[in-house]
Short mmCIF file of C-alpha atoms in Angstrom, two decimals:
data_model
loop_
_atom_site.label_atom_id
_atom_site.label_comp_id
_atom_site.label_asym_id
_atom_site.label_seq_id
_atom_site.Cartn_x
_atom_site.Cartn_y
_atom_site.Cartn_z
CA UNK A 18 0.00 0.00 0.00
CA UNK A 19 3.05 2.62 0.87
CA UNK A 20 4.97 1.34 -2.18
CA UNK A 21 1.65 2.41 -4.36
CA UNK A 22 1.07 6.06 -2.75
CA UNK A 23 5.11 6.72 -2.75
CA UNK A 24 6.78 5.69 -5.67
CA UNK A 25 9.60 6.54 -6.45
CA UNK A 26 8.77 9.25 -8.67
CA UNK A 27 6.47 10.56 -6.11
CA UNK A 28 9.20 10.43 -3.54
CA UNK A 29 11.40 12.40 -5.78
CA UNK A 30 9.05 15.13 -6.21
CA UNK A 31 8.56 15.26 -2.54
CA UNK A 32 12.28 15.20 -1.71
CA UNK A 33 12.88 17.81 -3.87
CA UNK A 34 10.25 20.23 -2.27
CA UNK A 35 11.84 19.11 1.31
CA UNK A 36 15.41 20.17 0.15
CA UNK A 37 13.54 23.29 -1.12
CA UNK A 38 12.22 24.14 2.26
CA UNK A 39 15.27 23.09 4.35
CA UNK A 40 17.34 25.28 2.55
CA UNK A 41 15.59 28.38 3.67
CA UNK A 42 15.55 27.34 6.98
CA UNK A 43 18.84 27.01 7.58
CA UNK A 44 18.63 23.40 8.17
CA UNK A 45 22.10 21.89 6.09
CA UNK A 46 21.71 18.07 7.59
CA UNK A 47 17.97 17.65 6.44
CA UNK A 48 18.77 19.44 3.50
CA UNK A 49 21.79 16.88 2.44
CA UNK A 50 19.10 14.38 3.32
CA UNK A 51 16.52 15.32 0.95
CA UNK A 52 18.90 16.12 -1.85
CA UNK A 53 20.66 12.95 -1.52
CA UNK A 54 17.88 10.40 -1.56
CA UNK A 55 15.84 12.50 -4.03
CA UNK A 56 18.59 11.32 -6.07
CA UNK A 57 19.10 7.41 -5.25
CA UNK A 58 15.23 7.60 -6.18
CA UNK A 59 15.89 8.99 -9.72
CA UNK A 60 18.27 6.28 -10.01
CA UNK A 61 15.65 3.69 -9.06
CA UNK A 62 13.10 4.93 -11.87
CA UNK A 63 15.50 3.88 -14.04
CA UNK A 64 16.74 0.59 -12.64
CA UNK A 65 12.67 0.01 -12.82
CA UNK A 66 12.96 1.29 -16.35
CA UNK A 67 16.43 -0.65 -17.92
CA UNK A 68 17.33 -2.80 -14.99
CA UNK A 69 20.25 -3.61 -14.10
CA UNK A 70 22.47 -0.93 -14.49
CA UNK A 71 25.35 -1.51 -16.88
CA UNK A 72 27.87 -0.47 -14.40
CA UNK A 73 26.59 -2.88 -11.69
CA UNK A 74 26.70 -6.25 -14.28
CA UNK A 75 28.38 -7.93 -11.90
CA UNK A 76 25.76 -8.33 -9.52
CA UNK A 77 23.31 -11.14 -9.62
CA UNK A 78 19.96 -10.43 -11.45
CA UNK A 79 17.45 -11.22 -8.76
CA UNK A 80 18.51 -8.03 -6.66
CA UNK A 81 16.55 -6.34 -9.69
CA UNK A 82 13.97 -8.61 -9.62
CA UNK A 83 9.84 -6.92 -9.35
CA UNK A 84 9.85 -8.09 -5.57
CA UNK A 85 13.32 -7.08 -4.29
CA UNK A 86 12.44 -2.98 -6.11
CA UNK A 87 9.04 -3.12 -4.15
CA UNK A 88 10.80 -3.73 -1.15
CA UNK A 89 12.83 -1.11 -1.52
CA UNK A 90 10.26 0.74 -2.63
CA UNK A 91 8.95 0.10 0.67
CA UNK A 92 11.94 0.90 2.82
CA UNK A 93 12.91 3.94 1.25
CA UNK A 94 9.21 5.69 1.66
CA UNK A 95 9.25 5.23 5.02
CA UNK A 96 12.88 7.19 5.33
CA UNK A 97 11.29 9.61 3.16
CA UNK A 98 8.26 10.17 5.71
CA UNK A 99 10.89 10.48 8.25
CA UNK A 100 12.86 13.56 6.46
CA UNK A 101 9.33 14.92 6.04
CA UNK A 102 8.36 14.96 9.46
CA UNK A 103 11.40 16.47 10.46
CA UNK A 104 10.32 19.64 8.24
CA UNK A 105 7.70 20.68 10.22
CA UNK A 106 9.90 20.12 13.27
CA UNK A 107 9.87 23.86 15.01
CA UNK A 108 12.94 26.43 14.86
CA UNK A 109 15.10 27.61 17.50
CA UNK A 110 13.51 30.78 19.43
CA UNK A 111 15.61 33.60 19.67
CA UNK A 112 18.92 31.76 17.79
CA UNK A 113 21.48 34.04 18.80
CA UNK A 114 24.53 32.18 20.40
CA UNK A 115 27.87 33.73 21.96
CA UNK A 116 30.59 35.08 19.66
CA UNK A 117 33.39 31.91 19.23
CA UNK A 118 36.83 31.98 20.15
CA UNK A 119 39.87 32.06 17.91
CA UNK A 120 41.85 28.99 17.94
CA UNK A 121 45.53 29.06 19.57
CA UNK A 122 48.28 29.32 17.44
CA UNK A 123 49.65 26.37 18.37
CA UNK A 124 46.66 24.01 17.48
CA UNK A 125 46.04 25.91 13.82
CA UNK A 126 50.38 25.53 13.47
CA UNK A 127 49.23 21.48 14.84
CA UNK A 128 46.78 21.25 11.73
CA UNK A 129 48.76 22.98 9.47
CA UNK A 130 51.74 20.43 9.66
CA UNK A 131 48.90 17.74 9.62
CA UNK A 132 47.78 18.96 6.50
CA UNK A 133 51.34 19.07 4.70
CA UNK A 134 51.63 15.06 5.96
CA UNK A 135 48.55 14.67 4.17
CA UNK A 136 49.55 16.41 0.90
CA UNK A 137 53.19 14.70 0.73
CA UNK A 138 51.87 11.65 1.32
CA UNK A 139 49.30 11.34 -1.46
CA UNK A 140 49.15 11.51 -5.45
CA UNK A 141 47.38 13.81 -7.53
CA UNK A 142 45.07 11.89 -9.92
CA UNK A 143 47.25 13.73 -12.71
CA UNK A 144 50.10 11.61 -11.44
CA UNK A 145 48.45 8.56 -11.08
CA UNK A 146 44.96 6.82 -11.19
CA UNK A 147 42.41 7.42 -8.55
CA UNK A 148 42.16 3.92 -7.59
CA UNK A 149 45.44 2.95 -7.60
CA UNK A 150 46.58 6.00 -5.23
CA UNK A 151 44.45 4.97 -2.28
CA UNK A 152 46.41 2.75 -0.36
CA UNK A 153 48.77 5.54 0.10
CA UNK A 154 46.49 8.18 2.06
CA UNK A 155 47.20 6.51 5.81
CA UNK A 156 46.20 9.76 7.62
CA UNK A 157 42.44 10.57 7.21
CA UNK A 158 39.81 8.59 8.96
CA UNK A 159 37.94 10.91 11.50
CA UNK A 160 40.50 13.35 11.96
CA UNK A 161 40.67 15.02 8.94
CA UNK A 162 36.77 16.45 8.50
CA UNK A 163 37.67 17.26 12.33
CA UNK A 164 40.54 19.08 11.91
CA UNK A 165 38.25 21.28 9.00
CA UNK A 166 35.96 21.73 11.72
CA UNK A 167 38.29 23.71 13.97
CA UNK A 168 39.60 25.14 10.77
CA UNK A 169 35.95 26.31 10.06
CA UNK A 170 35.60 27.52 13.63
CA UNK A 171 38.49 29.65 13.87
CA UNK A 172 37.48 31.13 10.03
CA UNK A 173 33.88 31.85 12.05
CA UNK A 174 35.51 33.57 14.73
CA UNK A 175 37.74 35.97 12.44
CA UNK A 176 34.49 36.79 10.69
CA UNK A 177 32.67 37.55 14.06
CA UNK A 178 35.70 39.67 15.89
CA UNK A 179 35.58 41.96 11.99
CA UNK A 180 39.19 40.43 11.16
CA UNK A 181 38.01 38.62 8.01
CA UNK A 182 35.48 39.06 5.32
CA UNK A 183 33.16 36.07 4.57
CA UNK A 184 34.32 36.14 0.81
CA UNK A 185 38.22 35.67 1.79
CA UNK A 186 36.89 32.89 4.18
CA UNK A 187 35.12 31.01 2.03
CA UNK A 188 37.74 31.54 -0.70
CA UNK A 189 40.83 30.10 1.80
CA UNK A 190 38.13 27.03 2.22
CA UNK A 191 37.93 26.19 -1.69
CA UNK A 192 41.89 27.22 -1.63
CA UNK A 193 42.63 24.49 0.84
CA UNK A 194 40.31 21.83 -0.42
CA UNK A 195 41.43 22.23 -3.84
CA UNK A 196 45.19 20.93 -2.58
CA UNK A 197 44.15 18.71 -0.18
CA UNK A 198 41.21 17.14 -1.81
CA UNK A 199 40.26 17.80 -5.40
CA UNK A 200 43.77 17.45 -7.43
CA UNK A 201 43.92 14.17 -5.24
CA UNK A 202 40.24 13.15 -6.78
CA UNK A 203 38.64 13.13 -3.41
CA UNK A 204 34.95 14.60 -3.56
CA UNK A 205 32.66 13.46 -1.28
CA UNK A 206 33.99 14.50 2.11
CA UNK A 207 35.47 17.70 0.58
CA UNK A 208 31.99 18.17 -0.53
CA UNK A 209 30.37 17.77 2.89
CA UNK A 210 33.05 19.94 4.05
CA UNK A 211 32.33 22.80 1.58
CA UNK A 212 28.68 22.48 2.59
CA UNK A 213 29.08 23.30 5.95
CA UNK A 214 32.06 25.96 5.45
CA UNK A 215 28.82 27.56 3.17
CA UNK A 216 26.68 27.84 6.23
CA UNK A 217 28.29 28.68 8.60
CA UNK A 218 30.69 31.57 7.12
CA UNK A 219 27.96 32.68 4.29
CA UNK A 220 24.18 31.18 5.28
CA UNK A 221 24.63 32.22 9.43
CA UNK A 222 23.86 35.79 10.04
CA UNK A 223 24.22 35.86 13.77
CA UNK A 224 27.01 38.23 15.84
CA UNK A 225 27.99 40.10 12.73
CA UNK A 226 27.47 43.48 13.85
CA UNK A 227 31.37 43.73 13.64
CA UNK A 228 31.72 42.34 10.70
CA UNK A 229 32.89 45.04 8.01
CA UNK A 230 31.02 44.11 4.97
CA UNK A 231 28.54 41.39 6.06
CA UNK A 232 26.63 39.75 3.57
CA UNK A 233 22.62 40.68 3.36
CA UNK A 234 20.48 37.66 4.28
CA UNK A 235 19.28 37.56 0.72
CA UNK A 236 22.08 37.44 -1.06
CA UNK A 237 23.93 35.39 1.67
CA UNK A 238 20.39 32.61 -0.12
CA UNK A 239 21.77 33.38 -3.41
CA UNK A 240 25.38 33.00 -2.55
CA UNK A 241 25.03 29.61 -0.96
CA UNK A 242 22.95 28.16 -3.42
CA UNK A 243 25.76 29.61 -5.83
CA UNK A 244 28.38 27.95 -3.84
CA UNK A 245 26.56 24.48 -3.35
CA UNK A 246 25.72 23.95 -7.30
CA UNK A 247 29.05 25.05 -7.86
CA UNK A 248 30.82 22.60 -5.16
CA UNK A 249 28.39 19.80 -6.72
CA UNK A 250 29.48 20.45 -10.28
CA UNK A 251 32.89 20.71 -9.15
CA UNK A 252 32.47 17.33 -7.27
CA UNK A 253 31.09 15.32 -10.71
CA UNK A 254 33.51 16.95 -13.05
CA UNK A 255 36.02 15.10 -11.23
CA UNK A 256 34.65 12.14 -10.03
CA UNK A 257 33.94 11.93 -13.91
CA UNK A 258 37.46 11.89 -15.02
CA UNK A 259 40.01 10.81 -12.33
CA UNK A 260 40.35 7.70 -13.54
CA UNK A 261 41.12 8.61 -16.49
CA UNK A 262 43.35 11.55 -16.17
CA UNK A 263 46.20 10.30 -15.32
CA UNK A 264 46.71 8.17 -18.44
CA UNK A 265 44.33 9.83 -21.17
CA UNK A 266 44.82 13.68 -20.14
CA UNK A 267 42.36 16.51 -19.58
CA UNK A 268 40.24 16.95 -22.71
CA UNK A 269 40.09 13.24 -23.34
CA UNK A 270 38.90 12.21 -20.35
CA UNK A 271 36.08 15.38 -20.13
CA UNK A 272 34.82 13.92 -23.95
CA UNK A 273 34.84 10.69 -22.28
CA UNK A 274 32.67 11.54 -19.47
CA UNK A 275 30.22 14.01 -21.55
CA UNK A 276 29.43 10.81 -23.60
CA UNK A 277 29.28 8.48 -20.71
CA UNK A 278 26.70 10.83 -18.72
CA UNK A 279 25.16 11.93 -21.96
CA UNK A 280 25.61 10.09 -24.63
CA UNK A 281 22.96 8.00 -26.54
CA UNK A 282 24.41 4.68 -24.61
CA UNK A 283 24.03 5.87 -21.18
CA UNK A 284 21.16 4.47 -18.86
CA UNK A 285 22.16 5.98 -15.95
CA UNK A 286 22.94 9.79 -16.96
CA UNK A 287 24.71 11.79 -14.25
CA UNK A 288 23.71 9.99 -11.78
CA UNK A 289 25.76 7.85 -11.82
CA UNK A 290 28.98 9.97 -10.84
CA UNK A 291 27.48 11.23 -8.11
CA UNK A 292 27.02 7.75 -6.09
CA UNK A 293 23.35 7.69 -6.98
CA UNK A 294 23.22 4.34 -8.90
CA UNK A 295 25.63 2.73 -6.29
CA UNK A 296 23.51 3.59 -3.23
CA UNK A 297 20.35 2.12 -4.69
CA UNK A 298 22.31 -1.40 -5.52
CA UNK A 299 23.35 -1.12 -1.56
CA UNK A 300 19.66 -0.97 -0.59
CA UNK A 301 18.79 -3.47 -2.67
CA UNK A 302 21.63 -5.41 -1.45
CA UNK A 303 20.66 -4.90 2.18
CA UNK A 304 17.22 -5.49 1.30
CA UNK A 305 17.92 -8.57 0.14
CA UNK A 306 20.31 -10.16 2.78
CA UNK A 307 17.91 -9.15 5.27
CA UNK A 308 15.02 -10.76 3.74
CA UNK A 309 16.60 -14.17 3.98
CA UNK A 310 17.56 -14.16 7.35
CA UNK A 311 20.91 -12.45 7.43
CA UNK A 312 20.94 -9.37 9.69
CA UNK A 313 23.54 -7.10 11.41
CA UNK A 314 21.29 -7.48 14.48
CA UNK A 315 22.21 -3.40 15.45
CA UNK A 316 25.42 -3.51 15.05
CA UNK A 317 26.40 -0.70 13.27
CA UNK A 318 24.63 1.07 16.20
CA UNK A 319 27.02 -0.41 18.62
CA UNK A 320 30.00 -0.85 16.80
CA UNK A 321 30.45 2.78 15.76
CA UNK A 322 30.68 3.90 19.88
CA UNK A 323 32.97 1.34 20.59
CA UNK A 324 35.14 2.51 16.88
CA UNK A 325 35.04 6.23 18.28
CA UNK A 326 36.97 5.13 20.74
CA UNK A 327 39.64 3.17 18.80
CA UNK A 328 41.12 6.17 16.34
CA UNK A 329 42.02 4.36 12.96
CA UNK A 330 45.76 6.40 13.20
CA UNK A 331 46.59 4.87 15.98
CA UNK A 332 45.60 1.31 15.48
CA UNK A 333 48.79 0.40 14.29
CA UNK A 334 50.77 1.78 16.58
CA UNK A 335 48.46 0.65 19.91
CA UNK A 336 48.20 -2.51 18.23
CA UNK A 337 43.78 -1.94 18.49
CA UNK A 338 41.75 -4.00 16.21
CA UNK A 339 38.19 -1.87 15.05
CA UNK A 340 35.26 -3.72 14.54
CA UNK A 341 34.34 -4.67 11.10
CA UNK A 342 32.01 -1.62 9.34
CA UNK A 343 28.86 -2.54 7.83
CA UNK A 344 30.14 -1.46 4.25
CA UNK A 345 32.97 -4.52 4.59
CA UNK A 346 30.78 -6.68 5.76
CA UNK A 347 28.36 -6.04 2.57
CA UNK A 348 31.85 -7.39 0.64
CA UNK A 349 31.45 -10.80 2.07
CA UNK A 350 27.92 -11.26 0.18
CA UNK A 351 28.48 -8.94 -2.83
CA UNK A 352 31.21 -7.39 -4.84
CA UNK A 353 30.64 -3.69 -4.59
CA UNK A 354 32.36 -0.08 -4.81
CA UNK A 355 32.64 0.86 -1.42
CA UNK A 356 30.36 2.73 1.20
CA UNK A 357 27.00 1.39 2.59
CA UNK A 358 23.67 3.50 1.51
CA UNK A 359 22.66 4.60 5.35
CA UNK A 360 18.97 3.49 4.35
CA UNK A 361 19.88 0.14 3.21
CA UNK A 362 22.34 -0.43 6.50
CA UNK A 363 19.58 0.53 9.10
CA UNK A 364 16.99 -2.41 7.11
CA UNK A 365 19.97 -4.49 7.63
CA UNK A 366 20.26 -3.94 10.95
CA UNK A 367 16.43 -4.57 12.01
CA UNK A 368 14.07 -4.42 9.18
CA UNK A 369 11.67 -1.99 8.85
CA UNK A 370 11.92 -1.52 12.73
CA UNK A 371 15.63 -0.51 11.98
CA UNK A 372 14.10 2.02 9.29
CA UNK A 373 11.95 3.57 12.18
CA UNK A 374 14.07 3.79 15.33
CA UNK A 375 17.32 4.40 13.24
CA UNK A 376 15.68 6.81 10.96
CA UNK A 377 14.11 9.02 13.58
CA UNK A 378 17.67 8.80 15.72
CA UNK A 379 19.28 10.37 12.34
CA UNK A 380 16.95 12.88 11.99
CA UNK A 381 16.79 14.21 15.52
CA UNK A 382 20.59 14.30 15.99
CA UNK A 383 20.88 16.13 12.64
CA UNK A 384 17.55 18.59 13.77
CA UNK A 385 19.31 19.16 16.90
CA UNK A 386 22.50 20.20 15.37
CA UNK A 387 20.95 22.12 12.66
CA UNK A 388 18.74 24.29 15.27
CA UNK A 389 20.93 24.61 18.66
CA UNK A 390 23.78 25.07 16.57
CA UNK A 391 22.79 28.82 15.78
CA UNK A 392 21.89 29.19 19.53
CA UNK A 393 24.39 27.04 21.26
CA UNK A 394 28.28 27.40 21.20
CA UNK A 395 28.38 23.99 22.31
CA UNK A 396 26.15 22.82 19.96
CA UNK A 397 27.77 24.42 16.91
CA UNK A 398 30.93 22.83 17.70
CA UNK A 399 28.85 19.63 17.33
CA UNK A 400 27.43 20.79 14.09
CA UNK A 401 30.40 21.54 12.95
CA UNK A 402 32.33 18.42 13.88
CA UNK A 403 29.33 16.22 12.43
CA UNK A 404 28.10 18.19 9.32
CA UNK A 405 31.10 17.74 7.13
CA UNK A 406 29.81 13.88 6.74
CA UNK A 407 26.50 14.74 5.99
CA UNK A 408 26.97 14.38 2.44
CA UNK A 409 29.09 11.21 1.95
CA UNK A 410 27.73 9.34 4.84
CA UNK A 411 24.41 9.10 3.28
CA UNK A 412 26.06 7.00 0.79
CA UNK A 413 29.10 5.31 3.22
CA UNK A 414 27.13 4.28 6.16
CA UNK A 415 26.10 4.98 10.13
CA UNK A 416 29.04 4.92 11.37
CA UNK A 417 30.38 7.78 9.31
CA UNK A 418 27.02 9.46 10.24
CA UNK A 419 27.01 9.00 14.16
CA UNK A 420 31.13 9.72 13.78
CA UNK A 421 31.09 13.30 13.48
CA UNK A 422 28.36 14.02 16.06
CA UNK A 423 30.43 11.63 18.58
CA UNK A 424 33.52 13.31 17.53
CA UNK A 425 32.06 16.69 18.25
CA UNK A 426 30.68 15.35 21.97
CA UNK A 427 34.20 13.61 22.44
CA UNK A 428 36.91 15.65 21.23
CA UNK A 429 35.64 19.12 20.03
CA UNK A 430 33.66 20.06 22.76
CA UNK A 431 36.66 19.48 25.07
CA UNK A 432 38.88 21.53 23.30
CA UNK A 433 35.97 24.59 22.75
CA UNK A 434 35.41 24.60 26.62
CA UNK A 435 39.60 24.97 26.95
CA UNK A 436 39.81 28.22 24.46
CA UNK A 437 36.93 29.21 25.71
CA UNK A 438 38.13 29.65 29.20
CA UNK A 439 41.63 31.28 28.08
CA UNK A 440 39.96 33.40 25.97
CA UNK A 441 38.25 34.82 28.61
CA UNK A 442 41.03 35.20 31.08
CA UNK A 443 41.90 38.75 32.17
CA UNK A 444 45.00 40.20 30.67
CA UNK A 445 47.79 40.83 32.17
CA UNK A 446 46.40 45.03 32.11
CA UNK A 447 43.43 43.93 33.39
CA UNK A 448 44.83 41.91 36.50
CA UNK A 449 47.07 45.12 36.89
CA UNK A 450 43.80 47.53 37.79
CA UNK A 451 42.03 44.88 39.31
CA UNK A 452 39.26 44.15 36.63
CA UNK A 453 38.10 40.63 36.89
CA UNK A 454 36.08 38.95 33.85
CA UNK A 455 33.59 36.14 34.42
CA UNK A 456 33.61 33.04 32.72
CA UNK A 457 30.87 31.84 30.85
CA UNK A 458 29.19 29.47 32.04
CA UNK A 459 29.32 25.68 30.34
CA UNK A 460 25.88 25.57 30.34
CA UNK A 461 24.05 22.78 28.96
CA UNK A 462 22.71 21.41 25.49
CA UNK A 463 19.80 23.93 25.14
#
């Protein structure tokens, strides 16, 4: 009965007008949502059109068999009534939070030599192909969307004290990412990260009275919907060619992918650079497993705290072994790309009770951040730390998801409260005539 009323081309449709709508509320993480599965649900009109996709041949025909698509027809309207309920989920009264700290030196000098370890250490993908250059990047994993994130807040913090305009903010952002991630041929995390560099340095309007030329909240609209289309295109332009770079050079490989996306041959279109395709084979995939009795029993729930816990840089070196991510296990059953659709992973995990609890858990986590993160310093450090996944962990799994946000809780908000408090220390001109300043109070999550 759901799969009838919600199709997929209904659910598009609807998605569409819920990324519409969370967009001018402020709202990135429901608005990554909607965009995202509005477009795993174009790519499942046409697997229902043509099939089996030709880039997913390898996988056995009965995933795209009538009963497995109506299942997933299933699953993913119920995640869609989820992101739709969360849209008439109230805003924050009075969002005005505190003015943020600069970062220390020290830490920003820290991240700075991190970053240079990073660029040494991997190949641009006009040096070599993407896939064969990713065995060398050995110092990502969670610490390099939250080392962004105290990039981001210290950019925020310039902005608010009037020591930096938001253009020459956001422009250092694209600067950076273009070394670090896009001549490498990384998108989707650098994506995720450009998202929420957009809000908060353009989209936020709050505590910019000292700001020298802030941007008017209309055109602050028209500049972030400027700078997401642009990081999008950005994102499929080279996810389109870096395999092919390296060996076939730049014009060749842009023809290629013009007639690939296209061309009179393609089934797919653009979708199918930007993960679309692939993330609607993983629900089908989870679908599937689950259906015959083979579950993750809530794992990925579980397995993520105890992984936040057990930093992939220094598993090596402590000798820690992580539990095995939902994505990996997948392998074991079917040959895939990589990643885990979130949708299909919480199905795995329970069924449609999975779809339910795990669905609403996403949504009020990402609601939270969205809304107390424009009224809470605490909270925005949390936004920040988990909003530069929302993008690729809709397509790469939970634990990616739940990372950030237990990331932010973990490590961020530690390091906030500690330049928060020597921030607010009296100088040493203040001590001298006996001023005293107050701290501000921790507070709680409100």
């Amino acid at each position: 009965m759901l799969a009838e009323v919600l199709n997929f081309e209904v659910q598009r449709i609807l998605l569409l007008i819920g990324a519409g709508i969370a967009l001018l509320r402020s709202r990135l993480g429901l608005f990554l949502l909607c965009a995202n599965h509005g477009l795993v649900m174009t790519a499942f009109m046409q697997i229902e059109e043509f099939g089996r996709p030709k880039s997913h041949s390898h996988l056995p025909l009965y995933l795209f068999g009538d009963l497995n698509i109506e299942r997933a027809k299933e699953v993913t309207a119920v995640f869609t009534l989820i992101l739709l309920f969360s849209l008439i989920l109230p805003d924050a009264a009075n969002p005005s939070r505190p003015p943020l700290p600069p970062m220390p030196k020290p830490i920003l000098l820290m991240i700075l030599i991190y970053f240079g370890i990073y660029f040494f250490t991997s190949s641009a993908i006009t040096e070599i192909a993407y896939s064969s250059s990713r065995g060398e990047i050995s110092v990502t994993g969670g610490l390099y969307p939250l080392t962004w994130s105290i990039i981001i807040w210290h950019l925020r913090a310039k902005i608010e004290k009037g020591k930096l305009s938001q253009g020459k903010a956001i422009f250092l952002v694209l600067l950076g990412l273009f070394f670090l991630d896009y001549i490498k041929g990384v998108t989707g995390i650098s994506t995720g990260i450009l998202s929420t560099a957009v809000f908060s340095l353009i989209f936020e309007n709050n505590n910019l009275h000292q700001c020298a030329k802030p941007i008017s909240k209309r055109a602050s609209l028209a500049f972030t919907v400027l700078l997401l289309a642009t990081g999008a295109a950005i994102a499929w332009v080279i996810r389109s060619i870096r395999e092919s770079l390296f060996e076939k050079g730049l014009s060749e490989s842009i023809r290629l992918a013009i007639l690939k996306s296209f061309g009179e041959d393609s089934e797919q279109g653009y979708e199918e650079s930007a993960n679309a395709v692939q993330s609607a084979c993983h629900i089908l995939m989870c679908v599937s497993l689950y259906d015959v009795g083979i579950s993750r029993n809530w794992r990925s729930f579980t397995d993520t705290l105890i992984n936040t816990f057990k930093p992939s840089l220094l598993n090596d070196l402590l000798g820690l072994q992580r539990e095995i991510e939902a994505s990996w296990e997948l392998a074991e059953y079917y040959a895939h790309g990589g990643g885990i659709n979130i949708v299909g992973e919480l199905y795995w995990n329970g069924g449609f009770l999975g779809i339910w609890l795990g669905g609403l858990f996403i949504v009020l986590i990402t609601y939270l951040c969205d809304i107390l993160g424009k009224k809470s310093m605490w909270w925005h450090a949390v936004f920040l730390a988990g909003a530069p996944a929302y993008l690729q962990a809709y397509g790469y799994g939970l634990s990616q998801y739940l990372r950030g946000f237990l990331n932010g809780i973990v490590y961020l908000i530690p390091l906030v409260f500690l330049v928060n408090r020597l921030s607010l220390r009296p100088s040493g001109e203040e001590q001298e005539h006996g001023k005293s300043i107050e701290l501000a109070p921790l507070g709680s999550f409100r």
